[in-house]
């Protein structure tokens, strides 16, 4: 099984968390990259599962120690990917699924050129607002800020390798799953294995025709 990072981005409220969760539940070759953040947990979120909830000081310390593969400020809070997540995925031969913002995705691609980038779009503006409000976690000023960030994130859609519309959840999850399956077959990800296979076949053919 090939191991590579998968950066999934979307404007806030498009359903990135929901899609990632459903994708992870249905697959055993994926590892979710649990980020560190200085934002407080939302209802139902668990420390160490959804995020590592840390103080500003702890976050700065991780960044200074070089323990973060990338980090960014999003909606006024700090978010970062522990480098150890990537190492764990490699050890286990799994693909590391990163639910990160566009700035973070760019940094991951810089660090790892084999990263697969997927952008999720909501089916319409009306549905985006419905989902943002429906989640109920953001109101007033914070909701307005998320809408502003969403506008900036949208501009990045055209720079991603894959764009999936998250209309029906099961269809969006199946689409991302098929992208990852296809990516796993790329020659660049399997060069050594294919070379060995071709070498073995060639040796057999040469011996057989001698
Ligand atoms: P994000 O992580 O992109 O900010 P969430 O995953 O939190 O977004 O989703 C925002 C809201 O939209 C949540 O209430 C979620 O249940 C809902 N949602 C996400 N995807 C779908 C979908 N395909 N169909 C209907 N509702 C969805
Ligand atoms: P939320 O607060 O809604 O969970 O996440 C806010 C934004 O931060 C989302 O776009 C999410 O993808 C992004 N994010 C989460 N973890 C990371 C991370 O480790 N690095 C970066 N750059 N962004 C992250």
PDB file of C-alpha atoms and ligand atoms in Angstrom:
ATOM      1  CA  UNK A   1       0.000   0.000   0.000  1.00  0.00           C
ATOM      2  CA  UNK A   2       1.463   3.368  -0.902  1.00  0.00           C
ATOM      3  CA  UNK A   3       1.714   6.099   1.701  1.00  0.00           C
ATOM      4  CA  UNK A   4       1.245   9.724   0.716  1.00  0.00           C
ATOM      5  CA  UNK A   5      -0.317  12.872   2.190  1.00  0.00           C
ATOM      6  CA  UNK A   6      -3.831  13.876   1.087  1.00  0.00           C
ATOM      7  CA  UNK A   7      -4.700  17.521   1.734  1.00  0.00           C
ATOM      8  CA  UNK A   8      -8.437  18.173   1.802  1.00  0.00           C
ATOM      9  CA  UNK A   9      -9.502  21.811   1.710  1.00  0.00           C
ATOM     10  CA  UNK A  10     -12.822  23.626   1.447  1.00  0.00           C
ATOM     11  CA  UNK A  11     -14.458  26.884   2.415  1.00  0.00           C
ATOM     12  CA  UNK A  12     -15.584  26.662   6.052  1.00  0.00           C
ATOM     13  CA  UNK A  13     -18.995  24.955   6.254  1.00  0.00           C
ATOM     14  CA  UNK A  14     -18.658  23.039   2.960  1.00  0.00           C
ATOM     15  CA  UNK A  15     -18.490  19.786   4.903  1.00  0.00           C
ATOM     16  CA  UNK A  16     -14.804  18.976   5.059  1.00  0.00           C
ATOM     17  CA  UNK A  17     -14.915  17.554   8.584  1.00  0.00           C
ATOM     18  CA  UNK A  18     -18.002  15.472   7.757  1.00  0.00           C
ATOM     19  CA  UNK A  19     -16.506  14.100   4.524  1.00  0.00           C
ATOM     20  CA  UNK A  20     -13.155  13.312   6.184  1.00  0.00           C
ATOM     21  CA  UNK A  21     -14.867  11.530   9.068  1.00  0.00           C
ATOM     22  CA  UNK A  22     -17.045   9.390   6.753  1.00  0.00           C
ATOM     23  CA  UNK A  23     -14.067   8.632   4.527  1.00  0.00           C
ATOM     24  CA  UNK A  24     -11.928   7.514   7.456  1.00  0.00           C
ATOM     25  CA  UNK A  25     -14.720   5.326   8.837  1.00  0.00           C
ATOM     26  CA  UNK A  26     -15.022   3.470   5.544  1.00  0.00           C
ATOM     27  CA  UNK A  27     -11.288   2.907   4.987  1.00  0.00           C
ATOM     28  CA  UNK A  28      -8.498   1.092   6.771  1.00  0.00           C
ATOM     29  CA  UNK A  29      -5.663   2.447   4.612  1.00  0.00           C
ATOM     30  CA  UNK A  30      -6.094   6.029   5.827  1.00  0.00           C
ATOM     31  CA  UNK A  31      -4.834   7.817   8.923  1.00  0.00           C
ATOM     32  CA  UNK A  32      -6.425  11.098  10.025  1.00  0.00           C
ATOM     33  CA  UNK A  33      -3.911  13.820  10.770  1.00  0.00           C
ATOM     34  CA  UNK A  34      -4.898  15.146  14.200  1.00  0.00           C
ATOM     35  CA  UNK A  35      -3.845  18.803  14.234  1.00  0.00           C
ATOM     36  CA  UNK A  36      -2.813  20.944  17.161  1.00  0.00           C
ATOM     37  CA  UNK A  37      -4.934  24.050  17.687  1.00  0.00           C
ATOM     38  CA  UNK A  38      -5.320  26.895  20.127  1.00  0.00           C
ATOM     39  CA  UNK A  39      -9.075  27.173  19.542  1.00  0.00           C
ATOM     40  CA  UNK A  40     -11.372  25.824  22.262  1.00  0.00           C
ATOM     41  CA  UNK A  41     -13.126  22.480  21.654  1.00  0.00           C
ATOM     42  CA  UNK A  42     -16.642  22.522  20.195  1.00  0.00           C
ATOM     43  CA  UNK A  43     -19.305  20.413  21.822  1.00  0.00           C
ATOM     44  CA  UNK A  44     -18.561  16.725  21.277  1.00  0.00           C
ATOM     45  CA  UNK A  45     -14.961  17.237  20.172  1.00  0.00           C
ATOM     46  CA  UNK A  46     -12.401  15.076  21.943  1.00  0.00           C
ATOM     47  CA  UNK A  47      -8.834  16.037  22.762  1.00  0.00           C
ATOM     48  CA  UNK A  48      -6.366  13.847  20.874  1.00  0.00           C
ATOM     49  CA  UNK A  49      -9.077  12.586  18.492  1.00  0.00           C
ATOM     50  CA  UNK A  50     -10.459  15.648  16.696  1.00  0.00           C
ATOM     51  CA  UNK A  51      -7.600  17.979  17.662  1.00  0.00           C
ATOM     52  CA  UNK A  52      -4.839  18.321  20.192  1.00  0.00           C
ATOM     53  CA  UNK A  53      -6.207  21.308  22.091  1.00  0.00           C
ATOM     54  CA  UNK A  54      -3.215  23.288  23.319  1.00  0.00           C
ATOM     55  CA  UNK A  55      -2.437  26.705  24.808  1.00  0.00           C
ATOM     56  CA  UNK A  56      -0.786  29.493  22.778  1.00  0.00           C
ATOM     57  CA  UNK A  57       2.419  28.821  24.689  1.00  0.00           C
ATOM     58  CA  UNK A  58       2.387  25.074  23.978  1.00  0.00           C
ATOM     59  CA  UNK A  59       1.716  25.776  20.300  1.00  0.00           C
ATOM     60  CA  UNK A  60       4.578  28.268  20.001  1.00  0.00           C
ATOM     61  CA  UNK A  61       6.835  25.784  21.724  1.00  0.00           C
ATOM     62  CA  UNK A  62       5.930  23.036  19.211  1.00  0.00           C
ATOM     63  CA  UNK A  63       6.574  25.421  16.301  1.00  0.00           C
ATOM     64  CA  UNK A  64       9.934  26.512  17.728  1.00  0.00           C
ATOM     65  CA  UNK A  65      11.035  22.917  18.296  1.00  0.00           C
ATOM     66  CA  UNK A  66      10.299  22.189  14.619  1.00  0.00           C
ATOM     67  CA  UNK A  67       7.650  19.659  15.678  1.00  0.00           C
ATOM     68  CA  UNK A  68       5.139  21.047  13.144  1.00  0.00           C
ATOM     69  CA  UNK A  69       5.199  20.129   9.463  1.00  0.00           C
ATOM     70  CA  UNK A  70       3.241  23.310   8.769  1.00  0.00           C
ATOM     71  CA  UNK A  71       1.140  25.758  10.686  1.00  0.00           C
ATOM     72  CA  UNK A  72      -1.128  28.705   9.974  1.00  0.00           C
ATOM     73  CA  UNK A  73      -3.368  31.235  11.628  1.00  0.00           C
ATOM     74  CA  UNK A  74      -7.004  30.631  10.672  1.00  0.00           C
ATOM     75  CA  UNK A  75      -9.885  32.795  11.920  1.00  0.00           C
ATOM     76  CA  UNK A  76      -7.483  34.290  14.480  1.00  0.00           C
ATOM     77  CA  UNK A  77      -6.489  30.903  15.971  1.00  0.00           C
ATOM     78  CA  UNK A  78      -3.392  28.793  15.432  1.00  0.00           C
ATOM     79  CA  UNK A  79      -3.571  25.394  13.713  1.00  0.00           C
ATOM     80  CA  UNK A  80      -0.669  23.078  12.865  1.00  0.00           C
ATOM     81  CA  UNK A  81       0.195  19.582  11.699  1.00  0.00           C
ATOM     82  CA  UNK A  82       2.522  17.601  13.992  1.00  0.00           C
ATOM     83  CA  UNK A  83       5.383  16.187  11.920  1.00  0.00           C
ATOM     84  CA  UNK A  84       4.958  12.916  13.832  1.00  0.00           C
ATOM     85  CA  UNK A  85       1.597  12.322  12.039  1.00  0.00           C
ATOM     86  CA  UNK A  86       3.397  11.922   8.732  1.00  0.00           C
ATOM     87  CA  UNK A  87       5.990   9.619  10.276  1.00  0.00           C
ATOM     88  CA  UNK A  88       3.236   7.454  11.809  1.00  0.00           C
ATOM     89  CA  UNK A  89       1.434   7.181   8.442  1.00  0.00           C
ATOM     90  CA  UNK A  90       4.649   6.174   6.710  1.00  0.00           C
ATOM     91  CA  UNK A  91       5.416   3.577   9.369  1.00  0.00           C
ATOM     92  CA  UNK A  92       1.940   2.076   8.965  1.00  0.00           C
ATOM     93  CA  UNK A  93       1.952   2.335   5.146  1.00  0.00           C
ATOM     94  CA  UNK A  94      -1.154   4.523   5.244  1.00  0.00           C
ATOM     95  CA  UNK A  95      -2.220   7.683   3.449  1.00  0.00           C
ATOM     96  CA  UNK A  96      -2.325  10.681   5.787  1.00  0.00           C
ATOM     97  CA  UNK A  97      -5.574  12.648   5.418  1.00  0.00           C
ATOM     98  CA  UNK A  98      -5.088  16.293   6.342  1.00  0.00           C
ATOM     99  CA  UNK A  99      -8.139  18.480   6.979  1.00  0.00           C
ATOM    100  CA  UNK A 100      -6.304  21.780   6.648  1.00  0.00           C
ATOM    101  CA  UNK A 101      -6.655  25.270   5.250  1.00  0.00           C
ATOM    102  CA  UNK A 102      -5.309  26.404   1.889  1.00  0.00           C
ATOM    103  CA  UNK A 103      -2.132  27.980   3.340  1.00  0.00           C
ATOM    104  CA  UNK A 104      -1.374  24.721   5.139  1.00  0.00           C
ATOM    105  CA  UNK A 105      -2.005  22.642   2.010  1.00  0.00           C
ATOM    106  CA  UNK A 106       0.498  24.769   0.079  1.00  0.00           C
ATOM    107  CA  UNK A 107       3.130  24.194   2.759  1.00  0.00           C
ATOM    108  CA  UNK A 108       2.495  20.438   2.770  1.00  0.00           C
ATOM    109  CA  UNK A 109       2.846  20.297  -1.039  1.00  0.00           C
ATOM    110  CA  UNK A 110       6.155  22.176  -0.716  1.00  0.00           C
ATOM    111  CA  UNK A 111       7.420  19.670   1.853  1.00  0.00           C
ATOM    112  CA  UNK A 112       6.016  16.635   0.004  1.00  0.00           C
ATOM    113  CA  UNK A 113       5.572  16.912  -3.754  1.00  0.00           C
ATOM    114  CA  UNK A 114       3.678  13.579  -3.824  1.00  0.00           C
ATOM    115  CA  UNK A 115       0.770  15.153  -1.897  1.00  0.00           C
ATOM    116  CA  UNK A 116      -2.694  14.714  -3.418  1.00  0.00           C
ATOM    117  CA  UNK A 117      -4.797  17.887  -3.163  1.00  0.00           C
ATOM    118  CA  UNK A 118      -8.589  17.761  -3.056  1.00  0.00           C
ATOM    119  CA  UNK A 119     -10.885  20.772  -2.822  1.00  0.00           C
ATOM    120  CA  UNK A 120     -14.501  20.383  -1.720  1.00  0.00           C
ATOM    121  CA  UNK A 121     -17.187  22.765  -2.939  1.00  0.00           C
ATOM    122  CA  UNK A 122     -20.676  23.141  -1.498  1.00  0.00           C
ATOM    123  CA  UNK A 123     -23.368  22.698  -4.171  1.00  0.00           C
ATOM    124  CA  UNK A 124     -24.481  26.356  -3.873  1.00  0.00           C
ATOM    125  CA  UNK A 125     -24.142  29.516  -1.789  1.00  0.00           C
ATOM    126  CA  UNK A 126     -27.572  28.908  -0.215  1.00  0.00           C
ATOM    127  CA  UNK A 127     -26.524  25.428   0.919  1.00  0.00           C
ATOM    128  CA  UNK A 128     -23.198  26.756   2.235  1.00  0.00           C
ATOM    129  CA  UNK A 129     -25.007  29.300   4.447  1.00  0.00           C
ATOM    130  CA  UNK A 130     -27.513  26.694   5.559  1.00  0.00           C
ATOM    131  CA  UNK A 131     -24.674  24.379   6.612  1.00  0.00           C
ATOM    132  CA  UNK A 132     -22.699  27.134   8.335  1.00  0.00           C
ATOM    133  CA  UNK A 133     -25.745  28.277  10.294  1.00  0.00           C
ATOM    134  CA  UNK A 134     -27.063  24.743  10.807  1.00  0.00           C
ATOM    135  CA  UNK A 135     -23.892  23.713  12.581  1.00  0.00           C
ATOM    136  CA  UNK A 136     -24.754  26.368  15.128  1.00  0.00           C
ATOM    137  CA  UNK A 137     -21.177  26.648  16.345  1.00  0.00           C
ATOM    138  CA  UNK A 138     -20.599  30.093  14.915  1.00  0.00           C
ATOM    139  CA  UNK A 139     -22.636  33.246  15.287  1.00  0.00           C
ATOM    140  CA  UNK A 140     -22.347  37.003  14.719  1.00  0.00           C
ATOM    141  CA  UNK A 141     -18.800  38.242  14.343  1.00  0.00           C
ATOM    142  CA  UNK A 142     -17.268  34.748  14.208  1.00  0.00           C
ATOM    143  CA  UNK A 143     -19.708  33.648  11.478  1.00  0.00           C
ATOM    144  CA  UNK A 144     -18.895  36.787   9.476  1.00  0.00           C
ATOM    145  CA  UNK A 145     -15.173  36.050   9.823  1.00  0.00           C
ATOM    146  CA  UNK A 146     -15.643  32.493   8.609  1.00  0.00           C
ATOM    147  CA  UNK A 147     -17.567  33.786   5.590  1.00  0.00           C
ATOM    148  CA  UNK A 148     -14.701  36.140   4.795  1.00  0.00           C
ATOM    149  CA  UNK A 149     -12.160  33.316   5.061  1.00  0.00           C
ATOM    150  CA  UNK A 150     -14.419  31.142   2.881  1.00  0.00           C
ATOM    151  CA  UNK A 151     -14.276  33.803   0.176  1.00  0.00           C
ATOM    152  CA  UNK A 152     -10.474  33.732   0.225  1.00  0.00           C
ATOM    153  CA  UNK A 153     -10.388  29.927   0.243  1.00  0.00           C
ATOM    154  CA  UNK A 154     -12.702  29.751  -2.787  1.00  0.00           C
ATOM    155  CA  UNK A 155     -10.103  31.542  -4.909  1.00  0.00           C
ATOM    156  CA  UNK A 156      -7.767  28.582  -4.347  1.00  0.00           C
ATOM    157  CA  UNK A 157     -10.174  26.003  -5.828  1.00  0.00           C
ATOM    158  CA  UNK A 158      -8.681  26.381  -9.314  1.00  0.00           C
ATOM    159  CA  UNK A 159      -5.184  25.462  -8.069  1.00  0.00           C
ATOM    160  CA  UNK A 160      -6.126  22.026  -6.709  1.00  0.00           C
ATOM    161  CA  UNK A 161      -5.635  18.679  -8.496  1.00  0.00           C
ATOM    162  CA  UNK A 162      -9.193  17.493  -7.779  1.00  0.00           C
ATOM    163  CA  UNK A 163     -12.422  19.346  -7.008  1.00  0.00           C
ATOM    164  CA  UNK A 164     -15.397  17.444  -5.569  1.00  0.00           C
ATOM    165  CA  UNK A 165     -18.872  18.918  -5.018  1.00  0.00           C
ATOM    166  CA  UNK A 166     -20.206  17.870  -1.621  1.00  0.00           C
ATOM    167  CA  UNK A 167     -23.905  17.655  -2.433  1.00  0.00           C
ATOM    168  CA  UNK A 168     -24.885  14.142  -1.339  1.00  0.00           C
ATOM    169  CA  UNK A 169     -22.475  13.004   1.347  1.00  0.00           C
ATOM    170  CA  UNK A 170     -22.209   9.385   0.186  1.00  0.00           C
ATOM    171  CA  UNK A 171     -21.428  10.487  -3.373  1.00  0.00           C
ATOM    172  CA  UNK A 172     -18.775  12.989  -2.252  1.00  0.00           C
ATOM    173  CA  UNK A 173     -17.121  10.362  -0.047  1.00  0.00           C
ATOM    174  CA  UNK A 174     -17.171   7.816  -2.906  1.00  0.00           C
ATOM    175  CA  UNK A 175     -15.616  10.391  -5.234  1.00  0.00           C
ATOM    176  CA  UNK A 176     -12.725  11.134  -2.857  1.00  0.00           C
ATOM    177  CA  UNK A 177     -12.269   7.404  -2.242  1.00  0.00           C
ATOM    178  CA  UNK A 178     -11.999   6.756  -6.000  1.00  0.00           C
ATOM    179  CA  UNK A 179      -9.446   9.575  -6.342  1.00  0.00           C
ATOM    180  CA  UNK A 180      -7.259   7.978  -3.672  1.00  0.00           C
ATOM    181  CA  UNK A 181      -7.620   4.519  -5.232  1.00  0.00           C
ATOM    182  CA  UNK A 182      -6.602   5.889  -8.633  1.00  0.00           C
ATOM    183  CA  UNK A 183      -3.666   7.811  -7.181  1.00  0.00           C
ATOM    184  CA  UNK A 184      -2.386   4.619  -5.583  1.00  0.00           C
ATOM    185  CA  UNK A 185      -1.864   3.135  -9.087  1.00  0.00           C
ATOM    186  CA  UNK A 186       0.375   5.952 -10.342  1.00  0.00           C
ATOM    187  CA  UNK A 187       3.721   4.686 -11.595  1.00  0.00           C
ATOM    188  CA  UNK A 188       5.631   7.340  -9.614  1.00  0.00           C
ATOM    189  CA  UNK A 189       4.210   5.935  -6.387  1.00  0.00           C
ATOM    190  CA  UNK A 190       5.149   2.328  -7.267  1.00  0.00           C
ATOM    191  CA  UNK A 191       8.310   2.703  -9.323  1.00  0.00           C
ATOM    192  CA  UNK A 192      10.439   0.280  -7.288  1.00  0.00           C
ATOM    193  CA  UNK A 193       7.782  -2.422  -7.189  1.00  0.00           C
ATOM    194  CA  UNK A 194       7.017  -2.135 -10.923  1.00  0.00           C
ATOM    195  CA  UNK A 195      10.705  -2.121 -11.812  1.00  0.00           C
ATOM    196  CA  UNK A 196      11.169  -5.336  -9.831  1.00  0.00           C
ATOM    197  CA  UNK A 197       8.174  -6.943 -11.574  1.00  0.00           C
ATOM    198  CA  UNK A 198       9.314  -5.882 -15.034  1.00  0.00           C
ATOM    199  CA  UNK A 199      12.831  -7.080 -14.204  1.00  0.00           C
ATOM    200  CA  UNK A 200      11.557 -10.491 -13.131  1.00  0.00           C
ATOM    201  CA  UNK A 201       9.410 -10.863 -16.267  1.00  0.00           C
ATOM    202  CA  UNK A 202      12.237  -9.716 -18.520  1.00  0.00           C
ATOM    203  CA  UNK A 203      14.664 -12.186 -16.943  1.00  0.00           C
ATOM    204  CA  UNK A 204      12.147 -15.000 -17.451  1.00  0.00           C
ATOM    205  CA  UNK A 205      11.500 -14.058 -21.074  1.00  0.00           C
ATOM    206  CA  UNK A 206      15.193 -13.750 -21.802  1.00  0.00           C
ATOM    207  CA  UNK A 207      15.899 -17.154 -20.259  1.00  0.00           C
ATOM    208  CA  UNK A 208      12.952 -18.692 -22.146  1.00  0.00           C
ATOM    209  CA  UNK A 209      13.979 -17.387 -25.555  1.00  0.00           C
ATOM    210  CA  UNK A 210      17.674 -18.188 -25.245  1.00  0.00           C
TER     211      UNK A 210
HETATM  212  P1  LIG B   1     -16.387  22.158   7.577  1.00  0.00           P
HETATM  213  O1  LIG B   1     -15.539  21.180   8.318  1.00  0.00           O
HETATM  214  O2  LIG B   1     -16.075  22.211   6.124  1.00  0.00           O
HETATM  215  O3  LIG B   1     -16.393  23.523   8.192  1.00  0.00           O
HETATM  216  P2  LIG B   1     -18.617  20.533   8.537  1.00  0.00           P
HETATM  217  O4  LIG B   1     -18.179  19.163   8.166  1.00  0.00           O
HETATM  218  O5  LIG B   1     -18.573  20.927   9.979  1.00  0.00           O
HETATM  219  O6  LIG B   1     -17.904  21.644   7.635  1.00  0.00           O
HETATM  220  O7  LIG B   1     -20.118  20.656   7.964  1.00  0.00           O
HETATM  221  C1  LIG B   1     -20.913  21.816   8.173  1.00  0.00           C
HETATM  222  C2  LIG B   1     -22.374  21.367   8.391  1.00  0.00           C
HETATM  223  O8  LIG B   1     -22.881  20.820   7.178  1.00  0.00           O
HETATM  224  C3  LIG B   1     -22.523  20.280   9.441  1.00  0.00           C
HETATM  225  O9  LIG B   1     -23.695  20.539  10.198  1.00  0.00           O
HETATM  226  C4  LIG B   1     -22.669  18.993   8.637  1.00  0.00           C
HETATM  227  O10 LIG B   1     -23.433  18.034   9.305  1.00  0.00           O
HETATM  228  C5  LIG B   1     -23.371  19.478   7.378  1.00  0.00           C
HETATM  229  N1  LIG B   1     -23.006  18.705   6.162  1.00  0.00           N
HETATM  230  C6  LIG B   1     -21.757  18.414   5.717  1.00  0.00           C
HETATM  231  N2  LIG B   1     -21.803  17.717   4.549  1.00  0.00           N
HETATM  232  C7  LIG B   1     -23.125  17.568   4.252  1.00  0.00           C
HETATM  233  C8  LIG B   1     -23.839  16.941   3.162  1.00  0.00           C
HETATM  234  N3  LIG B   1     -23.212  16.342   2.139  1.00  0.00           N
HETATM  235  N4  LIG B   1     -25.187  16.989   3.189  1.00  0.00           N
HETATM  236  C9  LIG B   1     -25.824  17.606   4.206  1.00  0.00           C
HETATM  237  N5  LIG B   1     -25.229  18.216   5.261  1.00  0.00           N
HETATM  238  C10 LIG B   1     -23.888  18.203   5.289  1.00  0.00           C
HETATM  239  P1  LIG B   2     -12.180  24.382  12.487  1.00  0.00           P
HETATM  240  O1  LIG B   2     -11.946  25.396  13.555  1.00  0.00           O
HETATM  241  O2  LIG B   2     -13.491  24.615  11.755  1.00  0.00           O
HETATM  242  O3  LIG B   2     -12.035  22.960  12.967  1.00  0.00           O
HETATM  243  O4  LIG B   2     -11.035  24.566  11.397  1.00  0.00           O
HETATM  244  C1  LIG B   2     -10.813  25.824  10.847  1.00  0.00           C
HETATM  245  C2  LIG B   2      -9.864  25.696   9.668  1.00  0.00           C
HETATM  246  O5  LIG B   2      -8.552  25.317  10.090  1.00  0.00           O
HETATM  247  C3  LIG B   2     -10.307  24.631   8.654  1.00  0.00           C
HETATM  248  O6  LIG B   2     -10.116  25.155   7.343  1.00  0.00           O
HETATM  249  C4  LIG B   2      -9.352  23.509   8.923  1.00  0.00           C
HETATM  250  O7  LIG B   2      -9.166  22.711   7.782  1.00  0.00           O
HETATM  251  C5  LIG B   2      -8.086  24.280   9.260  1.00  0.00           C
HETATM  252  N1  LIG B   2      -7.091  23.445   9.948  1.00  0.00           N
HETATM  253  C6  LIG B   2      -7.309  22.426  10.811  1.00  0.00           C
HETATM  254  N2  LIG B   2      -6.154  21.873  11.192  1.00  0.00           N
HETATM  255  C7  LIG B   2      -5.174  22.529  10.530  1.00  0.00           C
HETATM  256  C8  LIG B   2      -3.743  22.401  10.489  1.00  0.00           C
HETATM  257  O8  LIG B   2      -3.127  21.562  11.122  1.00  0.00           O
HETATM  258  N3  LIG B   2      -3.073  23.272   9.693  1.00  0.00           N
HETATM  259  C9  LIG B   2      -3.693  24.221   8.955  1.00  0.00           C
HETATM  260  N4  LIG B   2      -2.937  25.000   8.194  1.00  0.00           N
HETATM  261  N5  LIG B   2      -5.023  24.379   8.969  1.00  0.00           N
HETATM  262  C10 LIG B   2      -5.756  23.540   9.742  1.00  0.00           C
END
